[in-house]
Each structure stands twice: as structure tokens, then as C-alpha cells.
Short mmCIF file of C-alpha atoms in Angstrom, two decimals:
data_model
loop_
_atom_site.label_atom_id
_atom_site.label_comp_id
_atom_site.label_asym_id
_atom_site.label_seq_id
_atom_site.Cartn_x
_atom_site.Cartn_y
_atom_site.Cartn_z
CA UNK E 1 270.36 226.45 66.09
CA UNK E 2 268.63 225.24 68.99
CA UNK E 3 270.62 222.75 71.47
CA UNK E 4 268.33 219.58 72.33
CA UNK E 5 268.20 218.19 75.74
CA UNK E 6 268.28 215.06 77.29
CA UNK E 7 265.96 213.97 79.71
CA UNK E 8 267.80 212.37 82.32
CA UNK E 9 264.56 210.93 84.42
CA UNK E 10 260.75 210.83 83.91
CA UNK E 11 258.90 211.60 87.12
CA UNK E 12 255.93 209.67 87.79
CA UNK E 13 254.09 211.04 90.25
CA UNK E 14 253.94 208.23 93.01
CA UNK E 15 252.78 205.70 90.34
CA UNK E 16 254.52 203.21 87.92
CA UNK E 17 254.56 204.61 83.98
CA UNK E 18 251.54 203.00 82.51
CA UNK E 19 253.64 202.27 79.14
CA UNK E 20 255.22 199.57 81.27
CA UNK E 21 253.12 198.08 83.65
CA UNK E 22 249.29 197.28 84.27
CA UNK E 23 247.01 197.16 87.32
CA UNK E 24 246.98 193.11 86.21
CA UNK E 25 251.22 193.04 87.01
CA UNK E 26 251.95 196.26 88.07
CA UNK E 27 255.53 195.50 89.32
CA UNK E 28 255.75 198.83 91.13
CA UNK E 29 257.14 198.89 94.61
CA UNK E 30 254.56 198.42 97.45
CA UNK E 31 254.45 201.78 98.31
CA UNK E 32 253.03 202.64 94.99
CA UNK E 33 249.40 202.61 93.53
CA UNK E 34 249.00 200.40 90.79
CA UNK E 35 248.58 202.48 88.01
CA UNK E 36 245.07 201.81 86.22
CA UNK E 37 244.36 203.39 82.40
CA UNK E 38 241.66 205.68 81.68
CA UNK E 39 239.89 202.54 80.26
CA UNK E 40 239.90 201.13 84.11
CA UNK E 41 238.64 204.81 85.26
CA UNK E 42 236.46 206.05 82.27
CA UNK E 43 235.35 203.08 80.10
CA UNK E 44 234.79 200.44 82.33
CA UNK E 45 232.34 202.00 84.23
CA UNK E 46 230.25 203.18 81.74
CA UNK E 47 230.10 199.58 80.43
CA UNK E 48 229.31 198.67 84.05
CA UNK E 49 226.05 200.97 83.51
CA UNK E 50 225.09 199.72 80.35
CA UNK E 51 225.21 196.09 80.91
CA UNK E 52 222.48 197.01 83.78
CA UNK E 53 220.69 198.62 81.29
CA UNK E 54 220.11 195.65 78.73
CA UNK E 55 216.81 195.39 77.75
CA UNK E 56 215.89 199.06 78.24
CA UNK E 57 215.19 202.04 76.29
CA UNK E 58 217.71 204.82 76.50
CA UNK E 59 219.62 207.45 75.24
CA UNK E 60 222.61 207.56 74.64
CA UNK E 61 224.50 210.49 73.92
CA UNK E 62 227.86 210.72 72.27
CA UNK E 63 230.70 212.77 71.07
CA UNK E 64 229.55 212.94 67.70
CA UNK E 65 226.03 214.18 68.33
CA UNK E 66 225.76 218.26 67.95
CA UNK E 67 225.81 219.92 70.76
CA UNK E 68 222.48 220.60 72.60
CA UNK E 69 220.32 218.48 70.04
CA UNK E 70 218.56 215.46 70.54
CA UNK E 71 221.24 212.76 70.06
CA UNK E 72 220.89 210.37 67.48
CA UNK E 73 220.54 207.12 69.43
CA UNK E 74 217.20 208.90 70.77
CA UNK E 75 215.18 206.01 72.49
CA UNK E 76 216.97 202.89 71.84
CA UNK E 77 217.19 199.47 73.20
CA UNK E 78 220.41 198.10 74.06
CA UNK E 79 220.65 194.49 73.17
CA UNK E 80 223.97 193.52 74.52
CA UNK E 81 227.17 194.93 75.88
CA UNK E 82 230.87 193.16 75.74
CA UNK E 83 234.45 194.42 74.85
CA UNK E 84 233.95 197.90 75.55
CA UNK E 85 230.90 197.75 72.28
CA UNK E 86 227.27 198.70 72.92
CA UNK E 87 224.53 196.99 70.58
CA UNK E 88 221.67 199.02 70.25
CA UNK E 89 218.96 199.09 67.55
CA UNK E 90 215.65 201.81 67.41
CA UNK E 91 213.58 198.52 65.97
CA UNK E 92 214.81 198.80 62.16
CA UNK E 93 218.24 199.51 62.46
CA UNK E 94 221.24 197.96 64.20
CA UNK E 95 224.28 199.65 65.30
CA UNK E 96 227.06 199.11 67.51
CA UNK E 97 228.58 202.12 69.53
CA UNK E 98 232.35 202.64 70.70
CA UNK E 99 231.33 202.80 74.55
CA UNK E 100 234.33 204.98 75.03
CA UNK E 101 232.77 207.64 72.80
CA UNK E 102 229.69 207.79 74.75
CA UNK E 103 228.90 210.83 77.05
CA UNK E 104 225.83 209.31 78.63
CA UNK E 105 222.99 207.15 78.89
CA UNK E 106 219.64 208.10 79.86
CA UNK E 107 216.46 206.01 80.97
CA UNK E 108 212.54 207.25 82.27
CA UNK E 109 212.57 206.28 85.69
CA UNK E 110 212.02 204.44 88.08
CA UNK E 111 213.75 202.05 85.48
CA UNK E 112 216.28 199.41 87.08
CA UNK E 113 218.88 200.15 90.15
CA UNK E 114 222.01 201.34 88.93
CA UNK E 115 225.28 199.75 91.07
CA UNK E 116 228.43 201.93 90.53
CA UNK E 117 231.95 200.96 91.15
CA UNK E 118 233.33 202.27 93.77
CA UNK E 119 236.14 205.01 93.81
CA UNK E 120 239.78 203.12 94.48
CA UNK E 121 242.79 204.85 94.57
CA UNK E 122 244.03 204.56 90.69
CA UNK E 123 246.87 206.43 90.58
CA UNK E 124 248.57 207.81 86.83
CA UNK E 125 245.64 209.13 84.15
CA UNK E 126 242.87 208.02 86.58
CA UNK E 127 244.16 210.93 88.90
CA UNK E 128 244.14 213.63 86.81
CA UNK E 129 240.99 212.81 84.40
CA UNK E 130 238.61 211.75 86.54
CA UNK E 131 239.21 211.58 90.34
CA UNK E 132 239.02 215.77 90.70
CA UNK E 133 235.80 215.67 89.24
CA UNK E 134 234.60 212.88 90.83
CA UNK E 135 235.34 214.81 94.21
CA UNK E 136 233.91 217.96 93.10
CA UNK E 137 230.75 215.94 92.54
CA UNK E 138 230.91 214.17 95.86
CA UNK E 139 230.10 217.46 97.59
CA UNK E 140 227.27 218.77 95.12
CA UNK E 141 224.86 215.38 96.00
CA UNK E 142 221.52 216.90 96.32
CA UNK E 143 222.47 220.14 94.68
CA UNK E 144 221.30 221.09 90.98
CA UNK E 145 223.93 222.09 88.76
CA UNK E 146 224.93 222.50 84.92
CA UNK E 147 227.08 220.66 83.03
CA UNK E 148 229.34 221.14 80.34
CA UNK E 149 230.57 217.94 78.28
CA UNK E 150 232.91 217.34 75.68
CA UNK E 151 230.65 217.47 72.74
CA UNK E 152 229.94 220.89 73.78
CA UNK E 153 226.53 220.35 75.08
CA UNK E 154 225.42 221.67 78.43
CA UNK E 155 223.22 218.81 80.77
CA UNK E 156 221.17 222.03 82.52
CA UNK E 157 219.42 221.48 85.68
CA UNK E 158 221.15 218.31 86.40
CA UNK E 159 220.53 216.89 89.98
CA UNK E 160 223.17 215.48 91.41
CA UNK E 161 222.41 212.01 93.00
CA UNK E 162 225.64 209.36 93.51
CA UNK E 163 229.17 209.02 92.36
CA UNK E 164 230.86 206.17 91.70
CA UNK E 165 234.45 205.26 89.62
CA UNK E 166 234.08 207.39 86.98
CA UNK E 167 230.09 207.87 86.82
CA UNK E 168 227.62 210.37 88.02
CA UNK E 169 223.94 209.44 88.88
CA UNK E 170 221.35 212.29 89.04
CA UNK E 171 218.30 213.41 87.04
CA UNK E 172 217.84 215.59 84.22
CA UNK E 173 215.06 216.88 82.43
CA UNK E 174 214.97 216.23 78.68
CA UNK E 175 212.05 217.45 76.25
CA UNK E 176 209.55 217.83 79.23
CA UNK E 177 210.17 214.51 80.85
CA UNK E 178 212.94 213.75 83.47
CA UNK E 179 215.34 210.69 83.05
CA UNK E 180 217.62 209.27 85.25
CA UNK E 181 221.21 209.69 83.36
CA UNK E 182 224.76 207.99 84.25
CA UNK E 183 227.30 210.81 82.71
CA UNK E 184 231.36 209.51 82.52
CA UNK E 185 232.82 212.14 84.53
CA UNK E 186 235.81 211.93 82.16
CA UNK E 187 233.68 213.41 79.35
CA UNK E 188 232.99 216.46 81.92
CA UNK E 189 234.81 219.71 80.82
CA UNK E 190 233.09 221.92 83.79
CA UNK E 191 230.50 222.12 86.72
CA UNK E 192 228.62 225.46 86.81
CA UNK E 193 227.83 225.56 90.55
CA UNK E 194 225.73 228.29 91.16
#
């Protein structure tokens, strides 16, 4: 019979345990980073994007489409964006989208400027999920690379253009156009680099 353990103290990493405090009240001693949740680091920003992008015609790609197929919100128009929801509709149909399922939205250029948050120290899930990759991206701008995401699909010939908390800008061409495309980093499972 096996003997169980107790765990005398949970190590944190430099941050406060996100069960118990938020970036709103952190209550962690000054020399610690609030902690921020991967819906500060991964959702937010996307929704960022997308409320830029009311109005236009996009894609938007998401965990549920197959991988390496045209995604099935091909060329909608997002109508309105709010508590972490997406409304699009393809002129007959309505449907609103889980932005934290979402891979990526793409638009045909020049198409409006995208601002992205910028990168703050965030500390707990943030620094794991999404700050790595981030930096990893930081010093491909201007380079073409590929890019595997968590639906399986592979974003080839991507160029890279701007980070930002938990985004990356660049181009990529899709059935013989190229679109601009904001990808959530967290949704990234590799970088091929050369």
C-alpha cells in the first residue's frame, strides 16, 4: 500500500497563487508581480483585436475547425464584441463565438490599424503560456516562419510583423491572396524557424 504525502508548502514562483488573489486586489507583497490569468494574457487581447475589427470581413479560425481547411467562419463580418463573445454573421446566419476558442482572425489588407497591448510583466500562467513565445517572436520580426497551432493546423509562410500581450501581427497567404492575421500566441504549439 502506498504511503500518501503531505505537502507541507506550495511554491509559487515569485507570484501570488491565482486561486486567491487577482491582478484587481492582488494582496501579494510588493516585491511580487501581480499575478494576471491566462484570460488577462490570452483572451483579452484577442478581444482587443476584434473590437478593432467591427465592421470588417474576416476569418476567424478556431479550435474546432479541421486542421489545414478553410475554417468555417470563412469571410464574416463581426458585428459586435463584449464579455469575451464575438458576433459574427456570413449575411444569413448569426452566430456567436467563444473568443477564447479562437486561434485567429484574418482581414485583406490594408484594412484598419491594429493597436496591441503591450507586454507587462504578468507573472503565474501568463509566464509560462505565453511570455516565451511572445519572446521567441520578438526576435523573428521581419523573418518568415511556420506555425503550428493547437487545432493542428500549420499558418506556412507566416511573416512576422509585431508582438504585443499575447498577439502576433504578420501576413499570411491564404487561397492565393495575403491577409493580415492577429494569431493568440497562447494557441501556438511551435515556431519552425528555418
Amino acid at each position: 500500500m502506498s504511503e500518501k504525502k503531505k505537502i507541507a508548502k506550495i511554491e509559487t514562483f515569485g507570484c501570488c497563487p491565482p486561486v486567491t488573489y487577482t491582478a484587481l486586489n492582488s494582496g501579494c507583497p510588493p516585491e511580487n508581480p501581480p499575478c494576471l490569468s491566462l484570460c488577462d494574457c490570452c483572451v483579452s487581447p484577442l478581444q482587443s483585436v476584434l473590437q478593432q475589427l467591427v465592421g470588417q470581413s474576416v476569418i476567424l479560425a478556431t479550435i474546432a475547425d479541421q486542421p489545414n481547411t478553410l475554417p468555417f467562419f470563412y469571410l464574416v463580418t463581426i458585428t459586435k464584441v463584449n464579455d469575451f463573445l464575438v458576433t459574427v454573421t456570413d449575411g444569413v446566419n448569426t452566430y456567436v463565438v467563444n473568443i477564447s476558442d479562437i486561434i485567429a482572425v484574418a482581414f485583406l489588407p490594408p484594412g484598419p490599424t491594429i493597436n496591441l497591448l503591450p507586454p507587462v510583466n504578468s507573472g503565474c500562467e501568463c509566464d509560462c503560456r505565453e511570455r516565451p513565445i511572445r519572446q521567441l517572436l520578438n526576435t523573428l520580426i521581419g523573418s518568415t516562419v511556420n506555425i503550428l497551432v493547437s487545432n493542428g493546423s500549420i499558418a506556412m509562410n507566416f511573416n512576422v510583423e509585431q508582438t504585443g500581450l499575447g498577439i502576433v501581427l504578420g501576413t499570411l497567404p491564404i487561397n492565393a491572396d495575403i491577409f493580415r492575421i492577429a494569431i493568440s500566441i497562447c494557441k501556438i504549439t511551435a515556431v519552425q524557424t528555418n
